[in-house]
Short mmCIF file of C-alpha atoms and ligand atoms in Angstrom, two decimals:
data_model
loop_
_atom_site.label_atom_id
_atom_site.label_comp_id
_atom_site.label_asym_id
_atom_site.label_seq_id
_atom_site.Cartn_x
_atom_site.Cartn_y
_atom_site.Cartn_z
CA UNK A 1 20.68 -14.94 -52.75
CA UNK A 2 19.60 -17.64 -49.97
CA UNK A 3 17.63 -20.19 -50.39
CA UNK A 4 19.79 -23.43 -51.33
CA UNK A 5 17.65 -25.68 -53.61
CA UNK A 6 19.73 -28.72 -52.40
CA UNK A 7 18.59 -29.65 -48.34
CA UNK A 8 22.05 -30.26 -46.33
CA UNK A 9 21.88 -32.93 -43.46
CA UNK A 10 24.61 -33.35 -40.58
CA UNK A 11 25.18 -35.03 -37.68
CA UNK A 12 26.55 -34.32 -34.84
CA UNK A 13 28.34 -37.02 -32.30
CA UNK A 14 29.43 -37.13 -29.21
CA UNK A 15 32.90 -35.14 -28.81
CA UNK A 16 35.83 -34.95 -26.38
CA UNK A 17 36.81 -32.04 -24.34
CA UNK A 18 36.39 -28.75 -26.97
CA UNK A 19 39.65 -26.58 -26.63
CA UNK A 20 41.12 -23.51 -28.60
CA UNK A 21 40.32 -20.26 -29.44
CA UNK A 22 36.50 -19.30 -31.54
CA UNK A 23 37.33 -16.48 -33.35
CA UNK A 24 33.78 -15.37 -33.92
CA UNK A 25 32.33 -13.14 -37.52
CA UNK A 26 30.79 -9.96 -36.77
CA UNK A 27 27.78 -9.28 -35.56
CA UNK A 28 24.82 -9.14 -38.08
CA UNK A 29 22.80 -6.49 -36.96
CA UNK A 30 25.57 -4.06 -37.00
CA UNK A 31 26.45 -5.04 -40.56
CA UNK A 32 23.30 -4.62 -42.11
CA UNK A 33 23.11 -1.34 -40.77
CA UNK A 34 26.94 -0.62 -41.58
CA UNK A 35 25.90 -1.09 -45.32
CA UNK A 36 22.27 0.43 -45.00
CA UNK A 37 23.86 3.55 -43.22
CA UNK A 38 26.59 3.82 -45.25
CA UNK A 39 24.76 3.87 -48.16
CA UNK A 40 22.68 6.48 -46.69
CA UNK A 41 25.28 9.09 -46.49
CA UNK A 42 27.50 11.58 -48.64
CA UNK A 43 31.04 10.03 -48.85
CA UNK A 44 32.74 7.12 -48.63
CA UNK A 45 32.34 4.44 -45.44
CA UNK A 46 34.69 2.30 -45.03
CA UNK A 47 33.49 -1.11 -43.37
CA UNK A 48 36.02 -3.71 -41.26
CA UNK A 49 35.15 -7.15 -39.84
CA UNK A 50 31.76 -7.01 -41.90
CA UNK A 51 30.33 -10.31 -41.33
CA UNK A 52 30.11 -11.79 -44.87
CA UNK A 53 27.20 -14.16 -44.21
CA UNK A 54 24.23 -14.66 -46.75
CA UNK A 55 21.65 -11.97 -44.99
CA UNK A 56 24.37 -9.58 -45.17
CA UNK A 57 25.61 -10.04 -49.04
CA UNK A 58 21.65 -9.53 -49.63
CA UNK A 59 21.90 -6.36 -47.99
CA UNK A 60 24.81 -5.31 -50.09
CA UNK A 61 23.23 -6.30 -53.09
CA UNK A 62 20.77 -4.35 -51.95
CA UNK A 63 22.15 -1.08 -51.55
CA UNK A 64 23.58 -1.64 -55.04
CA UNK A 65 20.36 -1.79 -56.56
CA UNK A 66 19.42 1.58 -54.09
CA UNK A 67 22.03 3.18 -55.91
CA UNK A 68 24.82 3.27 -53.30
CA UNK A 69 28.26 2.21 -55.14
CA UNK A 70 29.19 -0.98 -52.45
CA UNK A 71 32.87 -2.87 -52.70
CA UNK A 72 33.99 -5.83 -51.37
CA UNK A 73 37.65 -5.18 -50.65
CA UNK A 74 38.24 -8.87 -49.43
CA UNK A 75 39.00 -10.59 -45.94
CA UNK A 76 36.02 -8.63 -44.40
CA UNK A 77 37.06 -4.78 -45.80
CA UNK A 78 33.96 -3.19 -47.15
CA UNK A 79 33.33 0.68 -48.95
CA UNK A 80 30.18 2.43 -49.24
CA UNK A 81 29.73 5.50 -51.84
CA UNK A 82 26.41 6.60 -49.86
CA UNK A 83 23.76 8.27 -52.25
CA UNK A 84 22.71 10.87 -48.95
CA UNK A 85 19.27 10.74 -47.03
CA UNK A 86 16.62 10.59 -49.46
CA UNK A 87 19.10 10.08 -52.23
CA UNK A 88 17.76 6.03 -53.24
CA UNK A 89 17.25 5.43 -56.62
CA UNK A 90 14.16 3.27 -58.26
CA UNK A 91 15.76 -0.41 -58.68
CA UNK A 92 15.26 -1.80 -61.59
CA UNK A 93 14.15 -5.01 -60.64
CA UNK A 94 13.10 -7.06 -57.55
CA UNK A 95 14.62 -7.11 -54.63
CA UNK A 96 15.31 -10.25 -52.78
CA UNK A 97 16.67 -10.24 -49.36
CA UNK A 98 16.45 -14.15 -49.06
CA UNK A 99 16.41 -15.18 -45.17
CA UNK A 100 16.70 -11.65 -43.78
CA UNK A 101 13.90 -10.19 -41.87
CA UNK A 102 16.28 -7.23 -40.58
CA UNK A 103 17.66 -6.48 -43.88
CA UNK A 104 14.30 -6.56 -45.67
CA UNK A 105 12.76 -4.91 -43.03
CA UNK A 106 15.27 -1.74 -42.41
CA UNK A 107 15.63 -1.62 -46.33
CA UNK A 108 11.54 -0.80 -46.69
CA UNK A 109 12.07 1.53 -43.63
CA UNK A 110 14.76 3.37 -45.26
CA UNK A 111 13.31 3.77 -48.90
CA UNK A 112 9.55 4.32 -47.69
CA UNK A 113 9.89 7.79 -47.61
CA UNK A 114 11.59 8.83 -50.95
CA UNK A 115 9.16 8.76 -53.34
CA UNK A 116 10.44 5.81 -55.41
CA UNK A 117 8.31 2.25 -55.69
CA UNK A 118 10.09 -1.53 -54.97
CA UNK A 119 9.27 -4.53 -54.38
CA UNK A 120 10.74 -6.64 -51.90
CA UNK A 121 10.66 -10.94 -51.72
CA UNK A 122 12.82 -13.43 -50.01
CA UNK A 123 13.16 -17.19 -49.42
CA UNK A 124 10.12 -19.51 -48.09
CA UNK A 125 11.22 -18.69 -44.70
CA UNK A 126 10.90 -14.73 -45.38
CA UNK A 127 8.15 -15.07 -47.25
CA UNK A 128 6.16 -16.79 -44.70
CA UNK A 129 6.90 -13.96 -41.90
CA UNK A 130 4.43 -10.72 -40.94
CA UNK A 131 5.63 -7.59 -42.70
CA UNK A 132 2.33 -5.80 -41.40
CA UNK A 133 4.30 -4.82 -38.27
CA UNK A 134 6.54 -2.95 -40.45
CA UNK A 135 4.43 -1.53 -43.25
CA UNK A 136 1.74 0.08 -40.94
CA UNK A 137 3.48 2.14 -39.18
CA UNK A 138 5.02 3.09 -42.42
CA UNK A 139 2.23 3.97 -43.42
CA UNK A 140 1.46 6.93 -40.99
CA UNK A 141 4.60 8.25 -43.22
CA UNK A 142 2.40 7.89 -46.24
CA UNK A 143 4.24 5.12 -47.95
CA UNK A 144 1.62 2.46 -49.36
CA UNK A 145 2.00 -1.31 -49.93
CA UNK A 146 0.78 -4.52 -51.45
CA UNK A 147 1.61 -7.35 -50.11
CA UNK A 148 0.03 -11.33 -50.09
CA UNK A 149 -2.99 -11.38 -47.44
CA UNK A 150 -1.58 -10.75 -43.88
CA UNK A 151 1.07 -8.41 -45.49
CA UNK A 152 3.63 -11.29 -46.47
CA UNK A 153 6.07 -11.06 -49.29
CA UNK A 154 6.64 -10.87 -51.89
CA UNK A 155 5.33 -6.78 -51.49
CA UNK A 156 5.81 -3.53 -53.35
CA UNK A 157 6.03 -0.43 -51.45
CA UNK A 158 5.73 3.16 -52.96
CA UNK A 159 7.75 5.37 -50.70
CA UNK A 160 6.27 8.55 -49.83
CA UNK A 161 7.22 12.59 -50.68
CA UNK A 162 7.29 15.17 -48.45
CA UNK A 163 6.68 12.60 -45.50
CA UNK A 164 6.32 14.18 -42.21
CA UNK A 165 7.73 12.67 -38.73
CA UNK A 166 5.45 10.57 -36.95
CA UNK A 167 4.96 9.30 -33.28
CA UNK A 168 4.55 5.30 -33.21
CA UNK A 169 4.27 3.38 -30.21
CA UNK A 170 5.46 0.09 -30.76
CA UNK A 171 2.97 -2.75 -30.04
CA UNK A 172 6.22 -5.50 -29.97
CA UNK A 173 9.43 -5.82 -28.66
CA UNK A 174 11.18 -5.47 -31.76
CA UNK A 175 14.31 -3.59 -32.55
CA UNK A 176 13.49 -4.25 -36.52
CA UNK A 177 10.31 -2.07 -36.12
CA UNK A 178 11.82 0.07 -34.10
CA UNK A 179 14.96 0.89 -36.82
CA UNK A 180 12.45 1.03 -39.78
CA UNK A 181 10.12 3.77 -38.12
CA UNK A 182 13.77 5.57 -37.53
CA UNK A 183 15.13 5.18 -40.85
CA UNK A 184 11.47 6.25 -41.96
CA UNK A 185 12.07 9.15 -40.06
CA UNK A 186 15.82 10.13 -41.78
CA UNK A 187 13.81 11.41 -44.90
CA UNK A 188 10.93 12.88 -42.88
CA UNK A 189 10.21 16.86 -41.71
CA UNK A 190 10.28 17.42 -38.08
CA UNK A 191 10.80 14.72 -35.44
CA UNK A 192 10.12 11.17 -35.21
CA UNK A 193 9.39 9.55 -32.13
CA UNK A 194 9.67 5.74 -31.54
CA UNK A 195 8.15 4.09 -28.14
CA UNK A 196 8.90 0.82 -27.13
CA UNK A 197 8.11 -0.49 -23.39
CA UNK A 198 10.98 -2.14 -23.37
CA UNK A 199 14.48 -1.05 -24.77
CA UNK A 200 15.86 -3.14 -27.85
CA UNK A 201 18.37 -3.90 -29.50
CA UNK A 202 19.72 -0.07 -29.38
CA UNK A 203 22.37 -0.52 -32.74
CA UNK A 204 20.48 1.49 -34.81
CA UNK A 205 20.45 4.83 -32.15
CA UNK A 206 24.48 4.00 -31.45
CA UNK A 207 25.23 4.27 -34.66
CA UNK A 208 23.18 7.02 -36.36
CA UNK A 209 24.40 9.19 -33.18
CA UNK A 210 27.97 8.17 -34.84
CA UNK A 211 26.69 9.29 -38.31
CA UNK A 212 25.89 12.69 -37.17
CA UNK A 213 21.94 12.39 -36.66
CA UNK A 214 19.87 14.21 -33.88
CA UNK A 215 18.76 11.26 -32.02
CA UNK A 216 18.12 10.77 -27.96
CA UNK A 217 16.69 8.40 -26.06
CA UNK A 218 14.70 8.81 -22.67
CA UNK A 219 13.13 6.63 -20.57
CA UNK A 220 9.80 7.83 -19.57
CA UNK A 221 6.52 6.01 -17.90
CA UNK A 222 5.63 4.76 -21.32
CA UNK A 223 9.18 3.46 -21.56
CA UNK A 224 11.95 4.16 -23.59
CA UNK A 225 11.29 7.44 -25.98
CA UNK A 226 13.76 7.57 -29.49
CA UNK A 227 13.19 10.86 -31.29
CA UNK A 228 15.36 11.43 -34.53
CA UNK A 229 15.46 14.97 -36.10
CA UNK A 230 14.76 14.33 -40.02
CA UNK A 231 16.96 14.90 -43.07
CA UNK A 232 20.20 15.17 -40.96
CA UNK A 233 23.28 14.91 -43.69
CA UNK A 234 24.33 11.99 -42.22
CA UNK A 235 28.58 12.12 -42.62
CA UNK A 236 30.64 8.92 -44.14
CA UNK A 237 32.37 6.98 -41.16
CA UNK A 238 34.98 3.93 -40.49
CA UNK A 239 33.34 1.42 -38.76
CA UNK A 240 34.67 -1.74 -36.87
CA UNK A 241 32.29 -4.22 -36.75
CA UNK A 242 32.41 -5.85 -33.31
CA UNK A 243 31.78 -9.61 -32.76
CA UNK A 244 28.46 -10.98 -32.92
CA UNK A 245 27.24 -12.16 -29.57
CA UNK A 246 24.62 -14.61 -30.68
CA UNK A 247 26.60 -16.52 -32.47
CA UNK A 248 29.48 -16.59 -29.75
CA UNK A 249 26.56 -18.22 -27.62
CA UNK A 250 26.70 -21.82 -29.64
CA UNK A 251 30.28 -22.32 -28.96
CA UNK A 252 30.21 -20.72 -25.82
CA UNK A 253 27.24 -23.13 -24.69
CA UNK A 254 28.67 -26.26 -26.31
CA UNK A 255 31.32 -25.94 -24.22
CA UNK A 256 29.24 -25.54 -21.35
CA UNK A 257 28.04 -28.90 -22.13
CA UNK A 258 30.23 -30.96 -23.41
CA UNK A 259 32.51 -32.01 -20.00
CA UNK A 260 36.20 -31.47 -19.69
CA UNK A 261 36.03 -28.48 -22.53
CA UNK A 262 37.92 -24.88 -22.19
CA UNK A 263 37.78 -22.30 -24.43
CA UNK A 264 38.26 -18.30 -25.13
CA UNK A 265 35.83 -16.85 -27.25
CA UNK A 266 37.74 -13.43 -28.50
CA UNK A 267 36.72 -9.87 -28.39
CA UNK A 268 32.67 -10.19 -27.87
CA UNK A 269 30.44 -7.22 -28.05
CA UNK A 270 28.85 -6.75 -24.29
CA UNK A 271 26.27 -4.16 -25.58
CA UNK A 272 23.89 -4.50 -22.98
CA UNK A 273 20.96 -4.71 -25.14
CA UNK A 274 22.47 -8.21 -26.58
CA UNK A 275 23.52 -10.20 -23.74
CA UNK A 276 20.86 -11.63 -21.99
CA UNK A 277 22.21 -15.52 -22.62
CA UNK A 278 25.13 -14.84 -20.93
CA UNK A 279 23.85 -13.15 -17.29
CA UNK A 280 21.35 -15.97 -17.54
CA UNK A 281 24.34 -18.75 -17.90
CA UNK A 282 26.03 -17.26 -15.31
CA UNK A 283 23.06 -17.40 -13.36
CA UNK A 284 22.39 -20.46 -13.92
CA UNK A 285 26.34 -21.69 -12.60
CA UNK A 286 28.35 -21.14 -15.71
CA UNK A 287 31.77 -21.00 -15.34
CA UNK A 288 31.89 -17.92 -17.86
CA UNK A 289 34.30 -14.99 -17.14
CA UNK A 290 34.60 -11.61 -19.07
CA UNK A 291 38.67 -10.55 -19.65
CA UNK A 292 40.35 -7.76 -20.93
CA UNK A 293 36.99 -6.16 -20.70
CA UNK A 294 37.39 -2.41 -22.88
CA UNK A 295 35.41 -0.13 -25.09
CA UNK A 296 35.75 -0.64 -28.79
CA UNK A 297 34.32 1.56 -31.80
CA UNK A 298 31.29 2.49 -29.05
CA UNK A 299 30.56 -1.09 -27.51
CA UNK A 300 31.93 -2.62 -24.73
CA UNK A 301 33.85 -5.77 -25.55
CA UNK A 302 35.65 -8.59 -23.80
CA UNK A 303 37.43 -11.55 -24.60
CA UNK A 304 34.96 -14.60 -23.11
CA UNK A 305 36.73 -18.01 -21.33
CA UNK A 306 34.67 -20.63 -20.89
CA UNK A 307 34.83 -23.89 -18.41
CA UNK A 308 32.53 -26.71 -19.23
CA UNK A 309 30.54 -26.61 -16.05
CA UNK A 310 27.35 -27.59 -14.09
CA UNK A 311 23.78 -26.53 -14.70
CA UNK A 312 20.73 -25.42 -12.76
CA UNK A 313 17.80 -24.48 -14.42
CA UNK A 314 15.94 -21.33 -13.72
CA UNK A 315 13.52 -18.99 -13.96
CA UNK A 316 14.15 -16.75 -16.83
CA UNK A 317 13.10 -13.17 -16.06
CA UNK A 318 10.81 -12.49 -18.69
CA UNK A 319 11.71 -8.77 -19.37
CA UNK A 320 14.95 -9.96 -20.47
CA UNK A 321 14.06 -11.87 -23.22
CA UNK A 322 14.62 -8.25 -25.75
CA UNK A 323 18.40 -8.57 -24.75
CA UNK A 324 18.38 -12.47 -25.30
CA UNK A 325 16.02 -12.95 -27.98
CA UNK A 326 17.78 -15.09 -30.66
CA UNK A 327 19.33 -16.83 -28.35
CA UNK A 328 16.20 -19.13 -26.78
CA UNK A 329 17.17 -21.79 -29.04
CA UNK A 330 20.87 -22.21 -27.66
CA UNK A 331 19.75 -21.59 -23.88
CA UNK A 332 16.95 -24.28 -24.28
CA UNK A 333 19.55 -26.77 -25.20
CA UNK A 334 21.37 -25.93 -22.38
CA UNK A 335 18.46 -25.86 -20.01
CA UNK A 336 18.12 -30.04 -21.42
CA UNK A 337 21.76 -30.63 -19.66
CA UNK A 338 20.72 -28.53 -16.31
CA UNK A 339 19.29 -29.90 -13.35
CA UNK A 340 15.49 -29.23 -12.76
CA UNK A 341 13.38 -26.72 -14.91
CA UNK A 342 14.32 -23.95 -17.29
CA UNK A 343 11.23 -21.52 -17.53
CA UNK A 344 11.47 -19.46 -20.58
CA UNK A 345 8.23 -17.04 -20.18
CA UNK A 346 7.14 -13.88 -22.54
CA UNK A 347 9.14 -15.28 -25.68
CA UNK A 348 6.33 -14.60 -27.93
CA UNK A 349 8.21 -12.94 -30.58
CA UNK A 350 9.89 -16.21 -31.11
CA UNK A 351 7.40 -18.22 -33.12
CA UNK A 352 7.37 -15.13 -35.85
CA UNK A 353 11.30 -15.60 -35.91
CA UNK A 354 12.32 -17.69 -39.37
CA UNK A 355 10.22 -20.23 -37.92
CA UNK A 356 8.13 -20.73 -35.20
CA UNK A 357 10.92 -21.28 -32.86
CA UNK A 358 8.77 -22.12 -29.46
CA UNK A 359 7.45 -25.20 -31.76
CA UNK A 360 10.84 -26.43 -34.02
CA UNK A 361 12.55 -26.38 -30.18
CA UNK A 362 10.09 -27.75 -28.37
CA UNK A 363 9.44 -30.91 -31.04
CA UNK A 364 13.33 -31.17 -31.64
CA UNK A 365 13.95 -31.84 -27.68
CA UNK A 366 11.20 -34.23 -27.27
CA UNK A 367 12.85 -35.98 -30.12
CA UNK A 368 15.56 -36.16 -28.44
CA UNK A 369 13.99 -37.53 -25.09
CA UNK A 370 13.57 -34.40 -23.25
CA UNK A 371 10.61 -33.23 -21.76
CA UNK A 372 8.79 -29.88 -22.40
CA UNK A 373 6.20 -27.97 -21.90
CA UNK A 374 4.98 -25.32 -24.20
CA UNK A 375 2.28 -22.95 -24.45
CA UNK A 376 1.39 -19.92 -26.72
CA UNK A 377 4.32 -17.42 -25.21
CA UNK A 378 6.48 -19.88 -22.80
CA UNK A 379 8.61 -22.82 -23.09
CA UNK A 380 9.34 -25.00 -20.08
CA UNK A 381 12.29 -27.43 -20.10
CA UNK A 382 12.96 -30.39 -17.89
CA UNK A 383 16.59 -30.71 -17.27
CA UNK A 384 18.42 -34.28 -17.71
CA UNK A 385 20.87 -33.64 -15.23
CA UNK A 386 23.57 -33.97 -17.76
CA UNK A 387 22.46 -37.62 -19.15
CA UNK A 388 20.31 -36.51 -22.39
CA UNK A 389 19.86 -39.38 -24.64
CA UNK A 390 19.61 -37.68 -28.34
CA UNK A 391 19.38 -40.15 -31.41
CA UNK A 392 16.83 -38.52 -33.29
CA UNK A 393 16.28 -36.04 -36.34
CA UNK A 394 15.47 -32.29 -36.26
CA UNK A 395 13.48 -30.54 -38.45
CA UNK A 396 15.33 -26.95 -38.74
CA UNK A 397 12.79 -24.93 -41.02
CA UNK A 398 15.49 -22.64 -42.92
CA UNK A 399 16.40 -21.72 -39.51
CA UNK A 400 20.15 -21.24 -38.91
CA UNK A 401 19.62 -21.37 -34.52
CA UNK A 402 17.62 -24.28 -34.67
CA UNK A 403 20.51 -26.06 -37.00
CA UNK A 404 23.07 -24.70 -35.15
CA UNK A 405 21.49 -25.59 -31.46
CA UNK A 406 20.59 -28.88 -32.28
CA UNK A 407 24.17 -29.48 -33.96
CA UNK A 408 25.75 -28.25 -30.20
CA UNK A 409 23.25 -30.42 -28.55
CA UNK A 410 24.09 -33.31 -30.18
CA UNK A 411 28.41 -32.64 -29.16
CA UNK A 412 26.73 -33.58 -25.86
CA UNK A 413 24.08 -36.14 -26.24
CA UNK A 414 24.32 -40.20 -25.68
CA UNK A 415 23.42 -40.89 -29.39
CA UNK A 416 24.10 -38.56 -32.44
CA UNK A 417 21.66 -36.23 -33.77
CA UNK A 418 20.81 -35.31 -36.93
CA UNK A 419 19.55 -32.50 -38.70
CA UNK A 420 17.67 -32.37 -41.60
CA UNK A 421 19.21 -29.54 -43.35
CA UNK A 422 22.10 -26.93 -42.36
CA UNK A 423 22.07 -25.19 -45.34
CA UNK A 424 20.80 -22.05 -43.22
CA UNK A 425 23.76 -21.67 -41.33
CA UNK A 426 25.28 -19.87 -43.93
CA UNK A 427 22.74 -16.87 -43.51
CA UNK A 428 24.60 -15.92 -40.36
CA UNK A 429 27.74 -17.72 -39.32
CA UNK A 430 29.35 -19.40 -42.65
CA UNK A 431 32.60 -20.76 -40.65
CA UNK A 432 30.72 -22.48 -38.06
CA UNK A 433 31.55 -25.88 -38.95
CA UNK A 434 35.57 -25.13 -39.61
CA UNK A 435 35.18 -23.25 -36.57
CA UNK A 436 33.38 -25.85 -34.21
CA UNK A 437 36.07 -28.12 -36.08
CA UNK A 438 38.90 -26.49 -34.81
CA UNK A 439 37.37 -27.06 -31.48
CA UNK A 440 37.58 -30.65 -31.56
CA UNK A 441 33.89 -30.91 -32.18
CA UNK A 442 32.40 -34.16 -34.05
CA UNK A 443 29.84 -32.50 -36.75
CA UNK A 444 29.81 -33.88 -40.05
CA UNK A 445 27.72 -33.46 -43.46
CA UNK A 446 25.55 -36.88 -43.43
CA UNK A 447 25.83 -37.21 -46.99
CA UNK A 448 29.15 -36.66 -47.60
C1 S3P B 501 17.42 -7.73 -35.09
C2 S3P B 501 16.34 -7.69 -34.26
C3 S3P B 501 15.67 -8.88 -33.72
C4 S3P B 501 16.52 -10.14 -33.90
C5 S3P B 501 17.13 -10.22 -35.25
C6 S3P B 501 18.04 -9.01 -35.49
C7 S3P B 501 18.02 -6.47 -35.56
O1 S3P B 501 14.44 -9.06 -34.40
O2 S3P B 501 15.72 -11.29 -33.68
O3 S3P B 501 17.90 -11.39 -35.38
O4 S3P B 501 19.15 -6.47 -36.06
O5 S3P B 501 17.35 -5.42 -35.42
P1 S3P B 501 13.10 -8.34 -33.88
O6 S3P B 501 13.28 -6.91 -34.06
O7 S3P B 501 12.01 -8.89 -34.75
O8 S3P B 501 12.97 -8.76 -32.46
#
């Protein structure tokens, strides 16, 4: 489970020209679900290119304790024996999801409506974020819960019998609330119907379409309209993960930045619900082209190649930030190298993120001499026009994109900067330093 006792500081310095090839893991989202939807069928479902990061082996530990028979095959190969919809058994103890907001929160989705009770915790980070998004629209399921005031972990949930489907409109952009009301909805009667006014992350509806569910989309003038038929048998499947997008975006960006660099970022989901950072690059004059562009296992994919290049800031359209969401952090490190102002508007959603990420971003750039501004659901950055001095020490908050920005930002920066602890990386991208390495970049373990 997350949640290293021991904090891990690193610097990073000032690098020359970044060059090579990233192979990037796979993309989180899709292998929490790979696991969670594997375990929800009859069969066997073999798993390839699972990203083996922390949130993920929480979510396989998970499943475990669901009942679903999981293997680790090695070098990324994955099997789920799937128990069938409705088919989770009671675990036997607690279950502790450590960093993972998606996994904890599609797990509760998924066993809320078999009538079994668990309870759920995680680390500080986890424990600190607002599970009432998730557990009252649950409710309208039936499923009941006790959690800490506000609905924080560490919470038990007592999944409901004989649920029937419900309609929820979601009140935020979120693709986590979104998948938990669906996977709700597997072991409900009738249909379930999921609104959101702006489309999500749409990995959950791709892939339970691939598992045999009745599930369609629509746009309508409420927005975009999911309803899932309940207790489909969902059928065992081979699934390639595809590479994960947001974390392609810190080499991708640290290239951007750090002058003279080149680089070719491998066979990068282009789901069009997830790349938001990269239209906005190239908006803002990245030198970022898409090759050997093709469809694989469902997604579109291309291989990325990347030219160090110069910046303007921009206006960020603001009902873009669903495709782009985790990836704030990343672009407001860029924005510090641009020219002018990077307005980041109707990023709410990103101080309920592992930490308030408006706030660790906006005090980590002033600390290293760049100007913000910063109010309840916008961030405003003053670009340095390249020259951004750096030197200081940021605060990361069990975050792996605030470590991992601030490590990229500092490849670029006049003086070296510091983080306080990078033990969160692992959560979501465990080869990023050997990776970023290979690169040529300067990152180092301070107390090493
Ligand atoms: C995710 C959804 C997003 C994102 C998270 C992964 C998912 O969270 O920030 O990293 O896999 O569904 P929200 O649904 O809270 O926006």
């Amino acid at each position: 489970m997350s949640g290293h006792a021991t904090p891990i500081p690193m610097t990073a310095h000032k690098s020359p020209p970044l060059r090579g090839t990233a192979h990037i893991p796979g993309d989180k989202s899709v292998s929490h679900r790979s696991l969670i939807f594997g375990a929800l069928c009859v069969g066997e479902t073999k798993i390839s290119g699972l990203l083996e990061g922390q949130d993920v082996l929480d979510t396989a530990r998970a499943m475990s304790a669901f009942g679903a028979d999981v293997t680790d095959h090695g070098a990324g190969n994955w099997s789920v024996h799937g128990v069938g919809v409705g088919g989770f058994a009671e675990p036997e103890d607690i279950i502790n999801c450590g960093n993972a907001g998606t996994g904890v929160r599609l797990i509760m989705g998924a066993m809320s409506t078999t009538p079994i009770t668990a309870t759920f915790t995680g680390d500080g980070s986890l424990r600190s974020r607002p599970m009432g998004r998730i557990t009252k629209p649950l409710q309208g399921f039936g499923a009941i819960s006790y959690g800490r005031s506000n609905g924080h972990l560490p919470l038990t949930m007592v999944g409901a019998g004989n649920a029937l489907g419900v309609t929820f409109s979601s009140p935020h952009p979120s693709a986590q609330i979104k998948s938990a009301v669906l996977l709700a909805g597997l072991n409900a009667i009738g249909e379930t119907t999921l609104i959101e006014s702006t489309l999500t992350r749409d990995h959950t509806e791709r892939m339970l379409r691939g598992f045999g569910a009745d599930i369609e989309t629509i746009e309508t003038s409420a927005g975009f309209e999911t309803t899932l038929l309940g207790q489909p048998e969902l059928i065992a499947q081979n699934i390639s993960v595809p590479r994960d997008p947001s974390s392609a975006a810190f080499p991708v960006c640290a290239a951007l930045i750090v002058e003279g660099s080149e680089i070719v970022v491998p066979n990068i989901s282009l789901n069009p619900t997830r790349i938001g950072l990269f239209t906005t690059l190239i908006e803002m004059g990245a030198d970022i082209k898409y090759e050997n562009q093709r469809i694989e296992g469902g997604e579109p994919v291309a291989d990325l190649h990347i030219r160090a290049s110069a910046l303007s800031g921009i206006e960020v359209p603001p009902d873009r930030a669903p495709t782009m969401i985790d990836e704030y952090p990343i672009l407001s490190v860029v924005a510090a190298f641009a020219t002018g102002k990077t307005i980041m508007r109707g990023i709410k959603e990103l101080r309920v993120k592992e930490c308030d990420r408006i706030d660790a971003m906006a005090r980590g750039l002033e600390a290293m001499g760049v100007s913000i501004e910063e109010g309840d659901d916008y961030l405003i950055v003053q670009g340095q026009n390249g020259d951004v001095m750096g030197g200081g020490t940021a605060q990361t908050h069990l975050d792996h994109r605030i470590a991992m920005s601030f490590l990229c930002m500092g490849l670029a920066t006049i003086k070296p900067i510091n983080i306080d602890d990078g033990g969160a990386i692992a959560t979501s991208f465990p080869t990023f330093e050997q990776l970023m390495s290979d690169l040529n970049a300067q990152i180092e373990r301070s107390d090493v």
